[in-house]
Coordinates of C-alpha atoms and ligand atoms in Angstrom, one line a residue:
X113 CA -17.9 6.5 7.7
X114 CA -18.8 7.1 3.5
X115 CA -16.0 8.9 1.2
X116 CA -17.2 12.6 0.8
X117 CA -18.0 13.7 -2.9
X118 CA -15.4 14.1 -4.9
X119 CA -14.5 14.9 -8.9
X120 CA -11.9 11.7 -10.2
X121 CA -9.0 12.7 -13.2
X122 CA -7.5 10.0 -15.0
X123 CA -5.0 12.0 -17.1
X124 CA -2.9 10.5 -20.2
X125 CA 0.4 12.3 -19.0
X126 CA 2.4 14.2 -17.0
X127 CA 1.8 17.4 -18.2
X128 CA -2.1 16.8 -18.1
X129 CA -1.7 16.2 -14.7
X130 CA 0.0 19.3 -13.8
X131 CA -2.7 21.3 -15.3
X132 CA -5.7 19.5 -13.7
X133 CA -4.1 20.1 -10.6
X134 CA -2.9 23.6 -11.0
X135 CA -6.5 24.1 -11.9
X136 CA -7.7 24.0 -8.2
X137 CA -4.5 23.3 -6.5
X138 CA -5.3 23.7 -2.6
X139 CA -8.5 21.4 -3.1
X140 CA -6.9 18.8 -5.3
X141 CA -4.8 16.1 -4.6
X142 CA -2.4 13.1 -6.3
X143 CA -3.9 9.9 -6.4
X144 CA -1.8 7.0 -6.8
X145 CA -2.9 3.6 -5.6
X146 CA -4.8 5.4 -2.8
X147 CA -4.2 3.2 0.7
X148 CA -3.5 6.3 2.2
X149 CA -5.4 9.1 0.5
X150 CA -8.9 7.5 0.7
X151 CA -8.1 6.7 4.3
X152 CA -7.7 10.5 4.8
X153 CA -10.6 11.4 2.8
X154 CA -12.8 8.9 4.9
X155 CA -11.5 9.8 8.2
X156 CA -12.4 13.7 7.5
X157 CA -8.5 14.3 8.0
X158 CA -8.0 15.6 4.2
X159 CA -10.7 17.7 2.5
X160 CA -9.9 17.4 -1.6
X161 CA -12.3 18.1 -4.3
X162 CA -10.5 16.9 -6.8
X163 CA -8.5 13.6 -7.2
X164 CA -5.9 13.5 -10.3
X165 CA -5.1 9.7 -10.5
X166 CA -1.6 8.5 -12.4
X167 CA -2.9 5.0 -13.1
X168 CA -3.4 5.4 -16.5
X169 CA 0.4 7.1 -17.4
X170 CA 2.3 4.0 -17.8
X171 CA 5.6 5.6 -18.0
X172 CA 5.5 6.2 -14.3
X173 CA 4.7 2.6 -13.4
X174 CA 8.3 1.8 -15.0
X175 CA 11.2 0.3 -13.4
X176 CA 14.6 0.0 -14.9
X177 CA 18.5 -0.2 -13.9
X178 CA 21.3 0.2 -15.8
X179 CA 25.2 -0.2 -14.6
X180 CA 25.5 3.8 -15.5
X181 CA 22.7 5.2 -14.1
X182 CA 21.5 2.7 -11.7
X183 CA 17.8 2.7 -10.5
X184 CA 15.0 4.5 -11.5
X185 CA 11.6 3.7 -10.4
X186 CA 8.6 5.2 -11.3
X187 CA 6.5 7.1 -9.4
X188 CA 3.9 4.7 -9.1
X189 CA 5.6 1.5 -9.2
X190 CA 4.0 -0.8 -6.4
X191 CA 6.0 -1.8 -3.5
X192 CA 5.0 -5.7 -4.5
X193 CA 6.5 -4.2 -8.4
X194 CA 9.9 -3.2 -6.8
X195 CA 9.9 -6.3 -4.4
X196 CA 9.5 -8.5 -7.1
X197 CA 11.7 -6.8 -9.5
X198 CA 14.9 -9.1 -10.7
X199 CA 17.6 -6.0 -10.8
X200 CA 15.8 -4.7 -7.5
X201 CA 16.5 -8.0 -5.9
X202 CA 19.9 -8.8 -6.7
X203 CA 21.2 -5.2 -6.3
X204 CA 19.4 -3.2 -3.8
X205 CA 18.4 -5.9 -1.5
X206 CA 17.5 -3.2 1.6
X207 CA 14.9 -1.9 -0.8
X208 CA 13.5 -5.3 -1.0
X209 CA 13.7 -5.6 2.8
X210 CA 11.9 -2.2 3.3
X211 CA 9.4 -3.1 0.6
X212 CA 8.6 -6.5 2.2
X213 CA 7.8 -4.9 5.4
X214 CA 4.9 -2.8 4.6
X215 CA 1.6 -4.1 5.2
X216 CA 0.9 -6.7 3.8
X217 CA 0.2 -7.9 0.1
X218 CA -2.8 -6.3 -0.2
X219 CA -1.6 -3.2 0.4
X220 CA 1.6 -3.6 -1.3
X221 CA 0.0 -4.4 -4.6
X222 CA -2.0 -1.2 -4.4
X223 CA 0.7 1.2 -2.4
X224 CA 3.1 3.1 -4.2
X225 CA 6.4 3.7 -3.6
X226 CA 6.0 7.2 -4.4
X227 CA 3.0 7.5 -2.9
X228 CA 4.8 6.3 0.5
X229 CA 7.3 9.0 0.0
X230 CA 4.8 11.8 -0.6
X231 CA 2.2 10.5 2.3
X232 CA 5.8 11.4 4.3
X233 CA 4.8 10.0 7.8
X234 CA 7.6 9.9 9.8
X235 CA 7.1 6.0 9.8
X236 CA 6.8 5.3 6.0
X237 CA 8.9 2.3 5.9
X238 CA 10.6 3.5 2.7
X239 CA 12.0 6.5 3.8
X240 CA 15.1 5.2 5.4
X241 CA 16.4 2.7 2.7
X242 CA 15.8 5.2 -0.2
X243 CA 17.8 8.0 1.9
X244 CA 20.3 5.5 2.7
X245 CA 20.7 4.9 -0.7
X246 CA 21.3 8.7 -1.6
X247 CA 17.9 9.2 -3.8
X248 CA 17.0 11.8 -5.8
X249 CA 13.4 12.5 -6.7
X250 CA 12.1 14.0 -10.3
X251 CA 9.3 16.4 -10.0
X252 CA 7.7 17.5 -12.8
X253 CA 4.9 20.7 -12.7
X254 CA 3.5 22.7 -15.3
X255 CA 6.8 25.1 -15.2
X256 CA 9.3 21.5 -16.0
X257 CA 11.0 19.6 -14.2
X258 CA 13.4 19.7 -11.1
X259 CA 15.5 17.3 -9.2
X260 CA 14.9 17.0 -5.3
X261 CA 17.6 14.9 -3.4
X262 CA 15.5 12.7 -1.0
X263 CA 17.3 14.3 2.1
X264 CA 16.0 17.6 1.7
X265 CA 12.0 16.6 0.7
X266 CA 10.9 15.8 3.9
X267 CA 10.0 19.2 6.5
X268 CA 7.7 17.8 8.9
X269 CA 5.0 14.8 9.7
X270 CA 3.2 14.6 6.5
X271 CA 4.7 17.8 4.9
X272 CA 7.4 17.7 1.8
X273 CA 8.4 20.7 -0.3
X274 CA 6.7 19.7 -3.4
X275 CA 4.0 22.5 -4.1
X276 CA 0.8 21.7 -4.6
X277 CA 0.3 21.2 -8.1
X278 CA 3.8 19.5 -8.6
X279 CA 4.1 15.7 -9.0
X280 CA 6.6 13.2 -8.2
X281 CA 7.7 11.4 -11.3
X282 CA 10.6 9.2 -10.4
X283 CA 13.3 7.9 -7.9
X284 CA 16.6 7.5 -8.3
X285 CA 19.4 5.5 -6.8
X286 CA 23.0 5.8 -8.2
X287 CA 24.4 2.0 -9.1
X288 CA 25.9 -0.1 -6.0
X289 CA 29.3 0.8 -5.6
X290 CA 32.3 -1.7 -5.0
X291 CA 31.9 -3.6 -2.0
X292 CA 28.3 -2.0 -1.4
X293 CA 25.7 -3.9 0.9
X294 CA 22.4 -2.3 2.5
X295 CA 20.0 -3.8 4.6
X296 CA 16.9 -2.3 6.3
X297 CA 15.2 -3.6 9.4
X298 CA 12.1 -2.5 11.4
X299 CA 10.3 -2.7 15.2
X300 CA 7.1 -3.1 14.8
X301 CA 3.7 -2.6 16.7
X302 CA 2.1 -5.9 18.3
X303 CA -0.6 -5.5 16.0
X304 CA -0.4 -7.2 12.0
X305 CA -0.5 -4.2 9.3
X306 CA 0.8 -1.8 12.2
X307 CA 3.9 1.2 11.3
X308 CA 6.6 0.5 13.1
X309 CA 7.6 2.5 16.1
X310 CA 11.2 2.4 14.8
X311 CA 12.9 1.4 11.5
X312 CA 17.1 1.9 10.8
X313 CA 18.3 1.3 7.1
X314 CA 21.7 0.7 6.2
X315 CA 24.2 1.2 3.6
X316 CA 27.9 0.2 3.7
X317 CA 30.8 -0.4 1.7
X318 CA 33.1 -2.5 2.4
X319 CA 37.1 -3.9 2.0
X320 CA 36.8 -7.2 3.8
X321 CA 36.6 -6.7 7.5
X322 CA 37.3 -3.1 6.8
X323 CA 34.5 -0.4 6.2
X324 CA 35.1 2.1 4.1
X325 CA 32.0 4.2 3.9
X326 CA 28.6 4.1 5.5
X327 CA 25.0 5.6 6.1
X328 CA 22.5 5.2 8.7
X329 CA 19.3 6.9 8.1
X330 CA 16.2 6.1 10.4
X331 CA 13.0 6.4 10.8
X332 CA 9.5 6.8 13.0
X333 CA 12.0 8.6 15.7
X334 CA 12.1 12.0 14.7
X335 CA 9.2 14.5 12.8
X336 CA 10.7 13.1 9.5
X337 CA 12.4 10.0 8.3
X338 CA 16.4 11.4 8.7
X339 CA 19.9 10.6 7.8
X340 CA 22.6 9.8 10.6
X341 CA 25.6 11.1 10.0
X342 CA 27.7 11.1 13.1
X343 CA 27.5 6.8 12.7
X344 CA 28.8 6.8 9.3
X345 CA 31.6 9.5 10.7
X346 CA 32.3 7.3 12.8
X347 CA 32.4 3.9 10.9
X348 CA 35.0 5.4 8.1
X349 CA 37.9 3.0 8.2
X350 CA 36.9 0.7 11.2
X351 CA 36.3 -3.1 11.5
X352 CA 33.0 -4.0 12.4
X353 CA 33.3 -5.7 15.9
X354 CA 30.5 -5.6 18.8
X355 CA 32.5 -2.8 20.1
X356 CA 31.9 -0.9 17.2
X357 CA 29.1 -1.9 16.4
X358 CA 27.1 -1.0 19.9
X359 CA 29.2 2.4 19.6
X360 CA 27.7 3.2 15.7
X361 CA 24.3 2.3 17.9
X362 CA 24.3 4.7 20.6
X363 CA 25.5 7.1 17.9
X364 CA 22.4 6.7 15.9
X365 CA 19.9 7.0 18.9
X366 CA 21.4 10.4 20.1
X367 CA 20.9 11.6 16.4
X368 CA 16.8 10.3 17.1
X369 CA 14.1 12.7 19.1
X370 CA 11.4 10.0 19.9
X371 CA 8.2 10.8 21.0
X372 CA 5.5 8.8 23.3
X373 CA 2.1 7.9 21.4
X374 CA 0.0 5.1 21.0
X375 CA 2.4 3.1 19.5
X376 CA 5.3 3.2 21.6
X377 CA 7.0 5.3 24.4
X378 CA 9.9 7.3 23.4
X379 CA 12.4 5.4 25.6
X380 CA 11.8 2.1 23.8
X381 CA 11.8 3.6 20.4
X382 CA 15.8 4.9 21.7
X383 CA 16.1 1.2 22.4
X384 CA 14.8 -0.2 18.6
X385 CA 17.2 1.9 16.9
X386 CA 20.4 1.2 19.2
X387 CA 19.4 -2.7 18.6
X388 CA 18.2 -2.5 14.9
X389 CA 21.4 -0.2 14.1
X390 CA 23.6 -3.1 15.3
X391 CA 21.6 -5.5 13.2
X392 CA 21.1 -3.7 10.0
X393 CA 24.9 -3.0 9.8
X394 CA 25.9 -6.4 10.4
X395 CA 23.5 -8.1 7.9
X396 CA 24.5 -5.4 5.3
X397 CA 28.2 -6.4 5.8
X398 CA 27.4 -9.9 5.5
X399 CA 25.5 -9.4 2.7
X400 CA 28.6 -8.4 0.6
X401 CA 30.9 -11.3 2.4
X402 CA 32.4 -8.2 4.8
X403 CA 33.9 -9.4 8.3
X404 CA 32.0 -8.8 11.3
X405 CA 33.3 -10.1 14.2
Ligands
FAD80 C1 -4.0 -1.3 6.0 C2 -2.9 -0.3 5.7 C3 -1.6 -0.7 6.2 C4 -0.5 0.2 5.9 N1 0.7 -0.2 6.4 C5 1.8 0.6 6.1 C6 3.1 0.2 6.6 O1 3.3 -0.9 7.2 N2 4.1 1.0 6.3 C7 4.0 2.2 5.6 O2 5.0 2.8 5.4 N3 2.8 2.5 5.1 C8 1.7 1.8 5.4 N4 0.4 2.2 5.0 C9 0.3 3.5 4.3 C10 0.3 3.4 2.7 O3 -0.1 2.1 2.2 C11 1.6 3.8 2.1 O4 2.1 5.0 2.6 C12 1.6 3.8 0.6 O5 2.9 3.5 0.1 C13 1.0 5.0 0.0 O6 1.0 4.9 -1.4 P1 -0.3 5.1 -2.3 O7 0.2 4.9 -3.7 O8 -1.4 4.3 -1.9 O9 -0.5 6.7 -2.0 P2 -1.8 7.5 -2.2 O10 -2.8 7.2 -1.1 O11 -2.4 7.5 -3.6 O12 -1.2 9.0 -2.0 C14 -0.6 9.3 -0.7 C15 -0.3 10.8 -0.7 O13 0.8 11.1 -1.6 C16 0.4 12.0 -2.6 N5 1.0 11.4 -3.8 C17 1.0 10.1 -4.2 N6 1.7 9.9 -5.3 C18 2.2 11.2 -5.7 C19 3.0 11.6 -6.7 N7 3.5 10.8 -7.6 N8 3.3 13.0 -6.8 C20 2.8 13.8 -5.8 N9 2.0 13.4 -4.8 C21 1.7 12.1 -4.7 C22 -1.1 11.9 -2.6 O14 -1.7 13.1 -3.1 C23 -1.4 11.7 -1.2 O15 -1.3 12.9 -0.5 C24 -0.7 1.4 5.2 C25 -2.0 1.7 4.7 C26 -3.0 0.8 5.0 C27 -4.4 1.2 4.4

């Protein structure tokens, strides 16, 4: 199969960008590092005209933390950028987990985390640690600029409510609080580079054995990657045991509505996210020195 004919943007800034894409909005399309765009072009599912690529506006390829404000990643940051990045390592190790666990090298030097969030399968194996983590997206378009809290940007497989000729600028996590530890964790196909069929992230924070707050947000087991709020309901206040810790499970997989396909049937998909909801609450305990026992 050949790439259709198409016109290619490399616009200075932001604001460019917006207008080349509000020129022809329904036929034009963000391109970021492309691993999923050209793969739509070529397979006839996506029919754009017009290509507006951010590669050349280096103020969205930025990373940076600070104690006050915490995270912000740019838009087109690579997932081997975040991986590798010192402050994303030693403070939001789920993200480095999540990040580690798409494709492979390859396509984590090209693949953007933005571009992962905007692609919004219900599999994209960023999804659940950045919802964990209470993300807020910035979305700039030719009117300014608005904030979009991660939890409300996703409406359906491969649908967000950015409008056409808006783009995603930046994500942001608020610093780890006290006692904060997250992990992510993912099931995946029998075949290398596959999506998984089910992926849990967690983020908890803990008083020794005690926890004190946590989120569950999952993913590839509903139309969009979703938060689970009845587990961290449930968690407030209690000690991690087994007990617990199969209860927080079952929790999570009645919050799910997994589907049969190629990759998986539903009923072992419910069975991932019981198991990896266990798992990924454990290791992010341990990961802060919390009790599980
Ligand atoms: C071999 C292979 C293996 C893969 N394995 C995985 C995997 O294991 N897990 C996984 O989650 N994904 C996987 N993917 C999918 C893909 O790599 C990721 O979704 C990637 O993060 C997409 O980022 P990108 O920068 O390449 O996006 P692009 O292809 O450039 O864009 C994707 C979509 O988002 C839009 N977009 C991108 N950036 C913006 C922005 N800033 N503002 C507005 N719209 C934007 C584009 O218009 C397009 O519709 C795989 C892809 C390939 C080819």
């Amino acid at each position: 199969m050949r790439l259709p004919d198409f016109e290619y943007f490399e616009p200075r800034d932001v604001a460019e960008a917006c207008a080349l894409l509000g020129e022809d909005p329904r036929l034009s399309a963000v391109f970021a590092g492309g691993t999923d765009v050209l793969v739509e072009l070529k397979s006839g599912l996506a029919r754009y005209k017009r290509l507006v690529s951010l590669r050349r506006i280096e103020p969205l390829r930025r990373i940076e933390f600070s104690e006050r404000n915490g995270l912000v990643i740019g838009a087109t940051a690579t997932v081997n950028q975040v991986a590798r990045h010192e402050s994303v390592r030693g403070r939001y190790p789920g993200v480095v987990d999540a990040a580690m666990s798409l494709a492979a090298d390859q396509v984590r030097n090209l693949a953007t985390v933005g571009g992962n969030l905007c692609s919004a399968v219900p599999s994209a194996d960023m999804a659940p640690i950045l919802l964990a983590h209470g993300a807020k997206l910035r979305v700039a378009s030719s009117d300014g600029e608005r904030v979009i809290p991660l939890g409300r940007f996703f409406v359906g497989p491969r649908a967000t409510v950015l409008e056409p000729a808006e783009v995603l600028v930046a994500i942001e996590l608020p610093p780890p609080g006290p006692g904060e530890g997250a992990a992510s964790l993912r099931q995946g196909g029998r075949l290398s580079l596959s999506l998984p069929v089910a992926s849990v992230a967690a983020l908890v924070a803990m008083d020794g054995p005690v926890c004190r707050k946590a989120t569950l947000a999952v993913g590839a087991v509903a139309p969009t990657p979703i938060l689970a709020p009845s587990v961290g309901e449930f968690l407030g206040g209690k000690r991690l045991s087994d007990e617990v810790l199969a209860e927080a499970g079952r929790r999570a997989g009645a919050e799910t509505r997994p589907i049969d396909d190629v990759r998986s049937s539903k009923e072992y998909r419910l069975e991932a996210v019981m198991v990896l909801t266990r798992r990924a609450l454990r290791k992010a305990a341990e990961r802060v020195g919390g009790v599980v026992s």
